[in-house]
Amino acid sequence: MTEATTKTRSDRLSIRLARPADLPALIGVLADREFVEDRLARQQLHSGWLLTAWWDGEAVGGMYVWRDLAEEDELREHLPGVPLLTHIEIAPGHRGRGIGTELIRHGEAQLAAAGTTRVALAVEVTNERAERLYRRLGYQEWAHGLITCYAEEVLADGRRKSRPETCRVLVKPL
């Protein structure tokens, strides 16, 4: 993926690859320091793309395009080589402005330009708002049922804990 910045339908919103200098701005918007550093390192290794959304120059969201082998057995078995849109996050005060839609469309366009024919994502079964967005954008549930994904949370003492989530897998042809 190129470093190009995409201006979207609003001149106030731009979407681009994360840069190491963005680290302070992305912490708290996307997740903790360790997550952002990991995704920046993966991006350097060409394992994926950390796309970021900026509203009037302020970091307001992001999404990681996972291009490595999926962590979940079911995804590796049924969707080998299919990239995953992961950790789609918009800052609470900026939700409902179409930023998530633009992030997803940008990621899809970049994947299509790279020759990818399908993309997938997993959504936690109680996250109905996100699922409605994904379905509106053309994602359809796969035929293999629910899977267990793992979300990582940072505890108050700084330790990390993996928490299981029941997820639907949604797939879209590009």
GROMACS .gro file of N, CA and C in nm:
model
  522
    1MET      N    1   0.084  -0.117   0.000
    1MET     CA    2   0.000   0.000   0.000
    1MET      C    3   0.088   0.123   0.000
    2THR      N    4   0.048   0.223  -0.073
    2THR     CA    5   0.124   0.346  -0.078
    2THR      C    6   0.092   0.434   0.041
    3GLU      N    7   0.171   0.535   0.063
    3GLU     CA    8   0.156   0.625   0.177
    3GLU      C    9   0.053   0.734   0.151
    4ALA      N   10  -0.015   0.730   0.040
    4ALA     CA   11  -0.107   0.837   0.002
    4ALA      C   12  -0.214   0.862   0.108
    5THR      N   13  -0.249   0.987   0.122
    5THR     CA   14  -0.359   1.027   0.207
    5THR      C   15  -0.483   1.037   0.120
    6THR      N   16  -0.591   0.986   0.169
    6THR     CA   17  -0.718   0.995   0.097
    6THR      C   18  -0.805   1.099   0.163
    7LYS      N   19  -0.845   1.198   0.087
    7LYS     CA   20  -0.946   1.293   0.134
    7LYS      C   21  -1.080   1.228   0.106
    8THR      N   22  -1.170   1.238   0.198
    8THR     CA   23  -1.299   1.173   0.182
    8THR      C   24  -1.404   1.277   0.148
    9ARG      N   25  -1.530   1.236   0.155
    9ARG     CA   26  -1.639   1.325   0.117
    9ARG      C   27  -1.644   1.452   0.200
   10SER      N   28  -1.582   1.452   0.314
   10SER     CA   29  -1.571   1.572   0.396
   10SER      C   30  -1.427   1.620   0.393
   11ASP      N   31  -1.406   1.746   0.367
   11ASP     CA   32  -1.269   1.799   0.369
   11ASP      C   33  -1.207   1.793   0.507
   12ARG      N   34  -1.289   1.766   0.606
   12ARG     CA   35  -1.240   1.760   0.743
   12ARG      C   36  -1.180   1.624   0.777
   13LEU      N   37  -1.210   1.520   0.699
   13LEU     CA   38  -1.166   1.384   0.726
   13LEU      C   39  -1.061   1.340   0.626
   14SER      N   40  -0.952   1.285   0.676
   14SER     CA   41  -0.854   1.221   0.589
   14SER      C   42  -0.817   1.086   0.649
   15ILE      N   43  -0.780   0.994   0.560
   15ILE     CA   44  -0.743   0.859   0.600
   15ILE      C   45  -0.607   0.828   0.540
   16ARG      N   46  -0.518   0.776   0.623
   16ARG     CA   47  -0.384   0.743   0.575
   16ARG      C   48  -0.322   0.634   0.661
   17LEU      N   49  -0.209   0.581   0.613
   17LEU     CA   50  -0.133   0.486   0.692
   17LEU      C   51  -0.078   0.554   0.817
   18ALA      N   52  -0.074   0.480   0.925
   18ALA     CA   53  -0.013   0.532   1.047
   18ALA      C   54   0.138   0.544   1.026
   19ARG      N   55   0.195   0.640   1.093
   19ARG     CA   56   0.340   0.663   1.092
   19ARG      C   57   0.391   0.652   1.235
   20PRO      N   58   0.517   0.617   1.254
   20PRO     CA   59   0.570   0.609   1.390
   20PRO      C   60   0.548   0.738   1.470
   21ALA      N   61   0.555   0.852   1.406
   21ALA     CA   62   0.536   0.979   1.476
   21ALA      C   63   0.392   0.997   1.527
   22ASP      N   64   0.299   0.916   1.475
   22ASP     CA   65   0.158   0.923   1.517
   22ASP      C   66   0.133   0.854   1.650
   23LEU      N   67   0.230   0.780   1.700
   23LEU     CA   68   0.209   0.697   1.819
   23LEU      C   69   0.140   0.772   1.933
   24PRO      N   70   0.189   0.889   1.977
   24PRO     CA   71   0.121   0.956   2.089
   24PRO      C   72  -0.026   0.990   2.059
   25ALA      N   73  -0.055   1.029   1.937
   25ALA     CA   74  -0.193   1.066   1.902
   25ALA      C   75  -0.285   0.945   1.896
   26LEU      N   76  -0.229   0.828   1.863
   26LEU     CA   77  -0.312   0.708   1.845
   26LEU      C   78  -0.339   0.634   1.976
   27ILE      N   79  -0.252   0.652   2.074
   27ILE     CA   80  -0.273   0.587   2.203
   27ILE      C   81  -0.398   0.646   2.266
   28GLY      N   82  -0.486   0.560   2.307
   28GLY     CA   83  -0.610   0.606   2.368
   28GLY      C   84  -0.723   0.612   2.267
   29VAL      N   85  -0.693   0.650   2.143
   29VAL     CA   86  -0.796   0.652   2.039
   29VAL      C   87  -0.816   0.508   1.989
   30LEU      N   88  -0.706   0.441   1.955
   30LEU     CA   89  -0.714   0.304   1.906
   30LEU      C   90  -0.700   0.203   2.018
   31ALA      N   91  -0.607   0.224   2.104
   31ALA     CA   92  -0.580   0.129   2.212
   31ALA      C   93  -0.458   0.179   2.288
   32ASP      N   94  -0.394   0.088   2.355
   32ASP     CA   95  -0.278   0.123   2.436
   32ASP      C   96  -0.151   0.125   2.351
   33ARG      N   97  -0.044   0.172   2.411
   33ARG     CA   98   0.085   0.186   2.343
   33ARG      C   99   0.131   0.054   2.281
   34GLU      N  100   0.123  -0.056   2.355
   34GLU     CA  101   0.173  -0.184   2.307
   34GLU      C  102   0.100  -0.228   2.179
   35PHE      N  103  -0.032  -0.210   2.174
   35PHE     CA  104  -0.108  -0.246   2.055
   35PHE      C  105  -0.063  -0.163   1.935
   36VAL      N  106  -0.055  -0.032   1.952
   36VAL     CA  107  -0.019   0.055   1.841
   36VAL      C  108   0.124   0.025   1.794
   37GLU      N  109   0.215   0.006   1.888
   37GLU     CA  110   0.353  -0.028   1.850
   37GLU      C  111   0.359  -0.159   1.774
   38ASP      N  112   0.281  -0.259   1.819
   38ASP     CA  113   0.278  -0.389   1.750
   38ASP      C  114   0.227  -0.374   1.607
   39ARG      N  115   0.119  -0.299   1.588
   39ARG     CA  116   0.063  -0.284   1.454
   39ARG      C  117   0.155  -0.201   1.364
   40LEU      N  118   0.222  -0.103   1.419
   40LEU     CA  119   0.321  -0.029   1.339
   40LEU      C  120   0.436  -0.121   1.297
   41ALA      N  121   0.480  -0.208   1.387
   41ALA     CA  122   0.588  -0.302   1.354
   41ALA      C  123   0.541  -0.401   1.247
   42ARG      N  124   0.419  -0.451   1.258
   42ARG     CA  125   0.365  -0.542   1.157
   42ARG      C  126   0.355  -0.472   1.022
   43GLN      N  127   0.317  -0.346   1.024
   43GLN     CA  128   0.308  -0.269   0.900
   43GLN      C  129   0.446  -0.259   0.835
   44GLN      N  130   0.548  -0.235   0.915
   44GLN     CA  131   0.686  -0.227   0.862
   44GLN      C  132   0.728  -0.359   0.797
   45LEU      N  133   0.676  -0.471   0.850
   45LEU     CA  134   0.709  -0.604   0.797
   45LEU      C  135   0.617  -0.645   0.682
   46HIS      N  136   0.530  -0.553   0.639
   46HIS     CA  137   0.434  -0.577   0.530
   46HIS      C  138   0.335  -0.688   0.565
   47SER      N  139   0.303  -0.700   0.694
   47SER     CA  140   0.205  -0.799   0.739
   47SER      C  141   0.064  -0.742   0.743
   48GLY      N  142   0.054  -0.611   0.727
   48GLY     CA  143  -0.077  -0.547   0.729
   48GLY      C  144  -0.061  -0.397   0.725
   49TRP      N  145  -0.173  -0.328   0.736
   49TRP     CA  146  -0.175  -0.182   0.730
   49TRP      C  147  -0.253  -0.128   0.848
   50LEU      N  148  -0.197  -0.033   0.917
   50LEU     CA  149  -0.268   0.038   1.022
   50LEU      C  150  -0.318   0.168   0.960
   51LEU      N  151  -0.446   0.167   0.924
   51LEU     CA  152  -0.508   0.286   0.864
   51LEU      C  153  -0.560   0.375   0.976
   52THR      N  154  -0.540   0.504   0.960
   52THR     CA  155  -0.584   0.599   1.062
   52THR      C  156  -0.675   0.704   1.001
   53ALA      N  157  -0.770   0.748   1.082
   53ALA     CA  158  -0.864   0.852   1.041
   53ALA      C  159  -0.834   0.978   1.121
   54TRP      N  160  -0.832   1.091   1.052
   54TRP     CA  161  -0.798   1.220   1.112
   54TRP      C  162  -0.908   1.320   1.080
   55TRP      N  163  -0.964   1.383   1.181
   55TRP     CA  164  -1.069   1.482   1.166
   55TRP      C  165  -1.009   1.617   1.203
   56ASP      N  166  -0.998   1.707   1.107
   56ASP     CA  167  -0.934   1.837   1.129
   56ASP      C  168  -0.796   1.820   1.194
   57GLY      N  169  -0.722   1.718   1.150
   57GLY     CA  170  -0.586   1.695   1.200
   57GLY      C  171  -0.577   1.619   1.331
   58GLU      N  172  -0.690   1.583   1.390
   58GLU     CA  173  -0.692   1.508   1.516
   58GLU      C  174  -0.719   1.361   1.487
   59ALA      N  175  -0.641   1.272   1.547
   59ALA     CA  176  -0.664   1.128   1.532
   59ALA      C  177  -0.797   1.094   1.596
   60VAL      N  178  -0.887   1.032   1.514
   60VAL     CA  179  -1.021   1.000   1.565
   60VAL      C  180  -1.059   0.853   1.543
   61GLY      N  181  -0.972   0.776   1.479
   61GLY     CA  182  -1.006   0.636   1.460
   61GLY      C  183  -0.902   0.563   1.380
   62GLY      N  184  -0.926   0.434   1.365
   62GLY     CA  185  -0.834   0.353   1.289
   62GLY      C  186  -0.886   0.213   1.268
   63MET      N  187  -0.811   0.140   1.189
   63MET     CA  188  -0.846   0.002   1.156
   63MET      C  189  -0.718  -0.067   1.112
   64TYR      N  190  -0.701  -0.191   1.154
   64TYR     CA  191  -0.587  -0.268   1.109
   64TYR      C  192  -0.633  -0.368   1.004
   65VAL      N  193  -0.564  -0.369   0.890
   65VAL     CA  194  -0.590  -0.465   0.783
   65VAL      C  195  -0.489  -0.578   0.802
   66TRP      N  196  -0.538  -0.691   0.852
   66TRP     CA  197  -0.455  -0.807   0.885
   66TRP      C  198  -0.432  -0.887   0.758
   67ARG      N  199  -0.304  -0.896   0.715
   67ARG     CA  200  -0.272  -0.969   0.591
   67ARG      C  201  -0.193  -1.096   0.618
   68ASP      N  202  -0.161  -1.123   0.744
   68ASP     CA  203  -0.095  -1.248   0.784
   68ASP      C  204  -0.198  -1.359   0.791
   69LEU      N  205  -0.150  -1.481   0.821
   69LEU     CA  206  -0.242  -1.591   0.847
   69LEU      C  207  -0.329  -1.553   0.966
   70ALA      N  208  -0.455  -1.586   0.958
   70ALA     CA  209  -0.547  -1.556   1.067
   70ALA      C  210  -0.506  -1.634   1.192
   71GLU      N  211  -0.537  -1.577   1.307
   71GLU     CA  212  -0.506  -1.643   1.433
   71GLU      C  213  -0.604  -1.756   1.464
   72GLU      N  214  -0.728  -1.745   1.418
   72GLU     CA  215  -0.832  -1.842   1.447
   72GLU      C  216  -0.827  -1.958   1.347
   73ASP      N  217  -0.832  -2.080   1.398
   73ASP     CA  218  -0.827  -2.199   1.314
   73ASP      C  219  -0.934  -2.198   1.205
   74GLU      N  220  -1.056  -2.161   1.243
   74GLU     CA  221  -1.167  -2.164   1.148
   74GLU      C  222  -1.143  -2.069   1.031
   75LEU      N  223  -1.086  -1.954   1.058
   75LEU     CA  224  -1.057  -1.858   0.951
   75LEU      C  225  -0.947  -1.910   0.858
   76ARG      N  226  -0.845  -1.970   0.918
   76ARG     CA  227  -0.738  -2.027   0.834
   76ARG      C  228  -0.792  -2.140   0.747
   77GLU      N  229  -0.885  -2.219   0.800
   77GLU     CA  230  -0.940  -2.332   0.725
   77GLU      C  231  -1.035  -2.288   0.615
   78HIS      N  232  -1.128  -2.198   0.646
   78HIS     CA  233  -1.234  -2.163   0.551
   78HIS      C  234  -1.205  -2.038   0.467
   79LEU      N  235  -1.112  -1.955   0.512
   79LEU     CA  236  -1.078  -1.832   0.438
   79LEU      C  237  -0.927  -1.818   0.425
   80PRO      N  238  -0.859  -1.919   0.372
   80PRO     CA  239  -0.714  -1.909   0.363
   80PRO      C  240  -0.671  -1.792   0.275
   81GLY      N  241  -0.580  -1.713   0.327
   81GLY     CA  242  -0.526  -1.602   0.250
   81GLY      C  243  -0.617  -1.481   0.238
   82VAL      N  244  -0.733  -1.483   0.301
   82VAL     CA  245  -0.826  -1.370   0.291
   82VAL      C  246  -0.790  -1.269   0.401
   83PRO      N  247  -0.761  -1.144   0.364
   83PRO     CA  248  -0.730  -1.042   0.464
   83PRO      C  249  -0.850  -1.014   0.555
   84LEU      N  250  -0.819  -0.968   0.675
   84LEU     CA  251  -0.922  -0.939   0.774
   84LEU      C  252  -0.915  -0.792   0.814
   85LEU      N  253  -1.031  -0.729   0.823
   85LEU     CA  254  -1.039  -0.595   0.879
   85LEU      C  255  -1.058  -0.613   1.028
   86THR      N  256  -0.966  -0.559   1.107
   86THR     CA  257  -0.969  -0.581   1.251
   86THR      C  258  -0.957  -0.450   1.327
   87HIS      N  259  -0.996  -0.455   1.449
   87HIS     CA  260  -0.983  -0.344   1.544
   87HIS      C  261  -1.029  -0.212   1.482
   88ILE      N  262  -1.150  -0.214   1.431
   88ILE     CA  263  -1.209  -0.092   1.374
   88ILE      C  264  -1.260  -0.010   1.492
   89GLU      N  265  -1.203   0.106   1.511
   89GLU     CA  266  -1.234   0.186   1.630
   89GLU      C  267  -1.247   0.333   1.592
   90ILE      N  268  -1.355   0.394   1.639
   90ILE     CA  269  -1.378   0.537   1.620
   90ILE      C  270  -1.396   0.599   1.758
   91ALA      N  271  -1.331   0.711   1.783
   91ALA     CA  272  -1.344   0.779   1.912
   91ALA      C  273  -1.491   0.811   1.938
   92PRO      N  274  -1.540   0.792   2.061
   92PRO     CA  275  -1.683   0.808   2.091
   92PRO      C  276  -1.743   0.941   2.042
   93GLY      N  277  -1.675   1.049   2.056
   93GLY     CA  278  -1.730   1.177   2.013
   93GLY      C  279  -1.739   1.197   1.863
   94HIS      N  280  -1.685   1.101   1.788
   94HIS     CA  281  -1.682   1.113   1.641
   94HIS      C  282  -1.762   1.005   1.571
   95ARG      N  283  -1.830   0.922   1.647
   95ARG     CA  284  -1.911   0.816   1.586
   95ARG      C  285  -2.034   0.876   1.520
   96GLY      N  286  -2.083   0.807   1.417
   96GLY     CA  287  -2.203   0.853   1.348
   96GLY      C  288  -2.176   0.956   1.239
   97ARG      N  289  -2.050   0.982   1.207
   97ARG     CA  290  -2.013   1.078   1.103
   97ARG      C  291  -1.969   1.011   0.974
   98GLY      N  292  -1.976   0.879   0.967
   98GLY     CA  293  -1.933   0.808   0.847
   98GLY      C  294  -1.785   0.775   0.845
   99ILE      N  295  -1.715   0.797   0.956
   99ILE     CA  296  -1.570   0.773   0.959
   99ILE      C  297  -1.540   0.624   0.946
  100GLY      N  298  -1.615   0.540   1.017
  100GLY     CA  299  -1.595   0.395   1.006
  100GLY      C  300  -1.620   0.347   0.864
  101THR      N  301  -1.725   0.398   0.803
  101THR     CA  302  -1.756   0.363   0.664
  101THR      C  303  -1.640   0.399   0.572
  102GLU      N  304  -1.587   0.519   0.588
  102GLU     CA  305  -1.476   0.563   0.503
  102GLU      C  306  -1.350   0.481   0.527
  103LEU      N  307  -1.322   0.446   0.653
  103LEU     CA  308  -1.206   0.360   0.682
  103LEU      C  309  -1.219   0.226   0.610
  104ILE      N  310  -1.337   0.165   0.623
  104ILE     CA  311  -1.359   0.035   0.561
  104ILE      C  312  -1.348   0.046   0.409
  105ARG      N  313  -1.412   0.146   0.350
  105ARG     CA  314  -1.404   0.162   0.204
  105ARG      C  315  -1.261   0.185   0.158
  106HIS      N  316  -1.185   0.262   0.234
  106HIS     CA  317  -1.046   0.287   0.198
  106HIS      C  318  -0.967   0.155   0.201
  107GLY      N  319  -0.985   0.078   0.308
  107GLY     CA  320  -0.916  -0.051   0.318
  107GLY      C  321  -0.954  -0.145   0.205
  108GLU      N  322  -1.084  -0.151   0.174
  108GLU     CA  323  -1.130  -0.236   0.064
  108GLU      C  324  -1.069  -0.193  -0.069
  109ALA      N  325  -1.065  -0.063  -0.094
  109ALA     CA  326  -1.010  -0.012  -0.220
  109ALA      C  327  -0.862  -0.048  -0.232
  110GLN      N  328  -0.788  -0.034  -0.123
  110GLN     CA  329  -0.645  -0.067  -0.127
  110GLN      C  330  -0.624  -0.216  -0.149
  111LEU      N  331  -0.708  -0.299  -0.084
  111LEU     CA  332  -0.697  -0.444  -0.105
  111LEU      C  333  -0.732  -0.481  -0.249
  112ALA      N  334  -0.838  -0.423  -0.302
  112ALA     CA  335  -0.876  -0.451  -0.441
  112ALA      C  336  -0.765  -0.410  -0.537
  113ALA      N  337  -0.702  -0.295  -0.511
  113ALA     CA  338  -0.593  -0.249  -0.597
  113ALA      C  339  -0.473  -0.344  -0.591
  114ALA      N  340  -0.459  -0.414  -0.478
  114ALA     CA  341  -0.349  -0.510  -0.462
  114ALA      C  342  -0.386  -0.648  -0.517
  115GLY      N  343  -0.506  -0.662  -0.575
  115GLY     CA  344  -0.546  -0.788  -0.636
  115GLY      C  345  -0.626  -0.881  -0.547
  116THR      N  346  -0.665  -0.835  -0.431
  116THR     CA  347  -0.744  -0.917  -0.339
  116THR      C  348  -0.888  -0.926  -0.389
  117THR      N  349  -0.949  -1.045  -0.381
  117THR     CA  350  -1.085  -1.064  -0.431
  117THR      C  351  -1.190  -1.075  -0.321
  118ARG      N  352  -1.147  -1.098  -0.196
  118ARG     CA  353  -1.241  -1.107  -0.083
  118ARG      C  354  -1.176  -1.049   0.041
  119VAL      N  355  -1.261  -1.002   0.130
  119VAL     CA  356  -1.215  -0.953   0.259
  119VAL      C  357  -1.315  -1.001   0.363
  120ALA      N  358  -1.269  -1.016   0.487
  120ALA     CA  359  -1.357  -1.064   0.594
  120ALA      C  360  -1.333  -0.983   0.721
  121LEU      N  361  -1.426  -0.997   0.812
  121LEU     CA  362  -1.412  -0.938   0.945
  121LEU      C  363  -1.494  -1.021   1.042
  122ALA      N  364  -1.466  -1.006   1.169
  122ALA     CA  365  -1.543  -1.073   1.274
  122ALA      C  366  -1.603  -0.964   1.361
  123VAL      N  367  -1.729  -0.985   1.399
  123VAL     CA  368  -1.797  -0.887   1.484
  123VAL      C  369  -1.858  -0.962   1.602
  124GLU      N  370  -1.836  -0.909   1.721
  124GLU     CA  371  -1.890  -0.970   1.842
  124GLU      C  372  -2.042  -0.969   1.833
  125VAL      N  373  -2.106  -1.080   1.872
  125VAL     CA  374  -2.250  -1.098   1.847
  125VAL      C  375  -2.339  -0.992   1.912
  126THR      N  376  -2.294  -0.928   2.017
  126THR     CA  377  -2.378  -0.825   2.080
  126THR      C  378  -2.353  -0.685   2.022
  127ASN      N  379  -2.259  -0.672   1.930
  127ASN     CA  380  -2.227  -0.542   1.871
  127ASN      C  381  -2.316  -0.519   1.748
  128GLU      N  382  -2.444  -0.497   1.775
  128GLU     CA  383  -2.544  -0.487   1.668
  128GLU      C  384  -2.522  -0.364   1.580
  129ARG      N  385  -2.478  -0.254   1.637
  129ARG     CA  386  -2.456  -0.133   1.558
  129ARG      C  387  -2.348  -0.156   1.452
  130ALA      N  388  -2.238  -0.216   1.494
  130ALA     CA  389  -2.130  -0.244   1.398
  130ALA      C  390  -2.176  -0.344   1.293
  131GLU      N  391  -2.248  -0.447   1.336
  131GLU     CA  392  -2.296  -0.547   1.240
  131GLU      C  393  -2.387  -0.484   1.136
  132ARG      N  394  -2.474  -0.393   1.177
  132ARG     CA  395  -2.561  -0.324   1.080
  132ARG      C  396  -2.477  -0.248   0.978
  133LEU      N  397  -2.373  -0.179   1.023
  133LEU     CA  398  -2.285  -0.107   0.932
  133LEU      C  399  -2.222  -0.203   0.831
  134TYR      N  400  -2.165  -0.313   0.879
  134TYR     CA  401  -2.097  -0.407   0.791
  134TYR      C  402  -2.193  -0.467   0.688
  135ARG      N  403  -2.313  -0.500   0.732
  135ARG     CA  404  -2.411  -0.556   0.638
  135ARG      C  405  -2.453  -0.450   0.535
  136ARG      N  406  -2.468  -0.326   0.580
  136ARG     CA  407  -2.503  -0.218   0.486
  136ARG      C  408  -2.394  -0.201   0.380
  137LEU      N  409  -2.270  -0.229   0.418
  137LEU     CA  410  -2.157  -0.217   0.325
  137LEU      C  411  -2.136  -0.342   0.238
  138GLY      N  412  -2.226  -0.440   0.252
  138GLY     CA  413  -2.221  -0.556   0.163
  138GLY      C  414  -2.160  -0.682   0.222
  139TYR      N  415  -2.130  -0.682   0.350
  139TYR     CA  416  -2.074  -0.801   0.413
  139TYR      C  417  -2.186  -0.899   0.444
  140GLN      N  418  -2.159  -1.028   0.422
  140GLN     CA  419  -2.258  -1.132   0.448
  140GLN      C  420  -2.197  -1.239   0.538
  141GLU      N  421  -2.282  -1.295   0.623
  141GLU     CA  422  -2.234  -1.397   0.717
  141GLU      C  423  -2.195  -1.523   0.642
  142TRP      N  424  -2.084  -1.582   0.682
  142TRP     CA  425  -2.040  -1.705   0.620
  142TRP      C  426  -2.124  -1.822   0.669
  143ALA      N  427  -2.109  -1.937   0.608
  143ALA     CA  428  -2.193  -2.053   0.636
  143ALA      C  429  -2.136  -2.145   0.744
  144HIS      N  430  -2.033  -2.103   0.815
  144HIS     CA  431  -1.964  -2.192   0.908
  144HIS      C  432  -1.992  -2.163   1.055
  145GLY      N  433  -2.093  -2.081   1.082
  145GLY     CA  434  -2.133  -2.057   1.220
  145GLY      C  435  -2.046  -1.957   1.294
  146LEU      N  436  -2.075  -1.945   1.423
  146LEU     CA  437  -2.003  -1.851   1.509
  146LEU      C  438  -1.866  -1.907   1.545
  147ILE      N  439  -1.774  -1.817   1.576
  147ILE     CA  440  -1.641  -1.858   1.620
  147ILE      C  441  -1.606  -1.784   1.749
  148THR      N  442  -1.504  -1.831   1.816
  148THR     CA  443  -1.452  -1.763   1.933
  148THR      C  444  -1.330  -1.683   1.892
  149CYS      N  445  -1.338  -1.553   1.914
  149CYS     CA  446  -1.224  -1.464   1.892
  149CYS      C  447  -1.174  -1.422   2.031
  150TYR      N  448  -1.057  -1.365   2.036
  150TYR     CA  449  -1.003  -1.321   2.164
  150TYR      C  450  -0.967  -1.174   2.157
  151ALA      N  451  -1.024  -1.099   2.250
  151ALA     CA  452  -0.992  -0.957   2.264
  151ALA      C  453  -0.893  -0.944   2.378
  152GLU      N  454  -0.799  -0.856   2.361
  152GLU     CA  455  -0.700  -0.834   2.466
  152GLU      C  456  -0.734  -0.705   2.539
  153GLU      N  457  -0.741  -0.714   2.669
  153GLU     CA  458  -0.767  -0.593   2.747
  153GLU      C  459  -0.651  -0.569   2.841
  154VAL      N  460  -0.630  -0.443   2.873
  154VAL     CA  461  -0.524  -0.405   2.965
  154VAL      C  462  -0.588  -0.378   3.100
  155LEU      N  463  -0.541  -0.449   3.201
  155LEU     CA  464  -0.595  -0.433   3.336
  155LEU      C  465  -0.537  -0.308   3.401
  156ALA      N  466  -0.596  -0.266   3.510
  156ALA     CA  467  -0.554  -0.143   3.580
  156ALA      C  468  -0.407  -0.149   3.621
  157ASP      N  469  -0.357  -0.268   3.651
  157ASP     CA  470  -0.216  -0.280   3.693
  157ASP      C  471  -0.120  -0.295   3.574
  158GLY      N  472  -0.174  -0.283   3.451
  158GLY     CA  473  -0.090  -0.289   3.332
  158GLY      C  474  -0.076  -0.428   3.271
  159ARG      N  475  -0.118  -0.530   3.343
  159ARG     CA  476  -0.113  -0.665   3.285
  159ARG      C  477  -0.216  -0.677   3.173
  160ARG      N  478  -0.191  -0.769   3.083
  160ARG     CA  479  -0.280  -0.792   2.970
  160ARG      C  480  -0.356  -0.922   2.994
  161LYS      N  481  -0.483  -0.922   2.954
  161LYS     CA  482  -0.567  -1.039   2.972
  161LYS      C  483  -0.642  -1.065   2.842
  162SER      N  484  -0.642  -1.189   2.799
  162SER     CA  485  -0.714  -1.228   2.679
  162SER      C  486  -0.855  -1.269   2.721
  163ARG      N  487  -0.954  -1.212   2.652
  163ARG     CA  488  -1.094  -1.236   2.685
  163ARG      C  489  -1.164  -1.294   2.562
  164PRO      N  490  -1.229  -1.413   2.578
  164PRO     CA  491  -1.299  -1.472   2.463
  164PRO      C  492  -1.425  -1.393   2.428
  165GLU      N  493  -1.453  -1.385   2.298
  165GLU     CA  494  -1.575  -1.321   2.246
  165GLU      C  495  -1.636  -1.414   2.142
  166THR      N  496  -1.766  -1.425   2.143
  166THR     CA  497  -1.835  -1.501   2.040
  166THR      C  498  -1.862  -1.406   1.923
  167CYS      N  499  -1.816  -1.445   1.805
  167CYS     CA  500  -1.820  -1.356   1.689
  167CYS      C  501  -1.887  -1.420   1.567
  168ARG      N  502  -1.949  -1.333   1.488
  168ARG     CA  503  -1.996  -1.369   1.355
  168ARG      C  504  -1.884  -1.332   1.258
  169VAL      N  505  -1.866  -1.414   1.157
  169VAL     CA  506  -1.771  -1.382   1.051
  169VAL      C  507  -1.851  -1.336   0.931
  170LEU      N  508  -1.814  -1.219   0.881
  170LEU     CA  509  -1.880  -1.160   0.765
  170LEU      C  510  -1.777  -1.146   0.654
  171VAL      N  511  -1.819  -1.176   0.531
  171VAL     CA  512  -1.727  -1.179   0.417
  171VAL      C  513  -1.787  -1.093   0.306
  172LYS      N  514  -1.700  -1.029   0.229
  172LYS     CA  515  -1.743  -0.947   0.117
  172LYS      C  516  -1.653  -0.971  -0.003
  173PRO      N  517  -1.712  -0.994  -0.120
  173PRO     CA  518  -1.630  -0.998  -0.241
  173PRO      C  519  -1.589  -0.856  -0.280
  174LEU      N  520  -1.468  -0.842  -0.332
  174LEU     CA  521  -1.420  -0.709  -0.374
  174LEU      C  522  -1.422  -0.699  -0.526
   0.00000   0.00000   0.00000
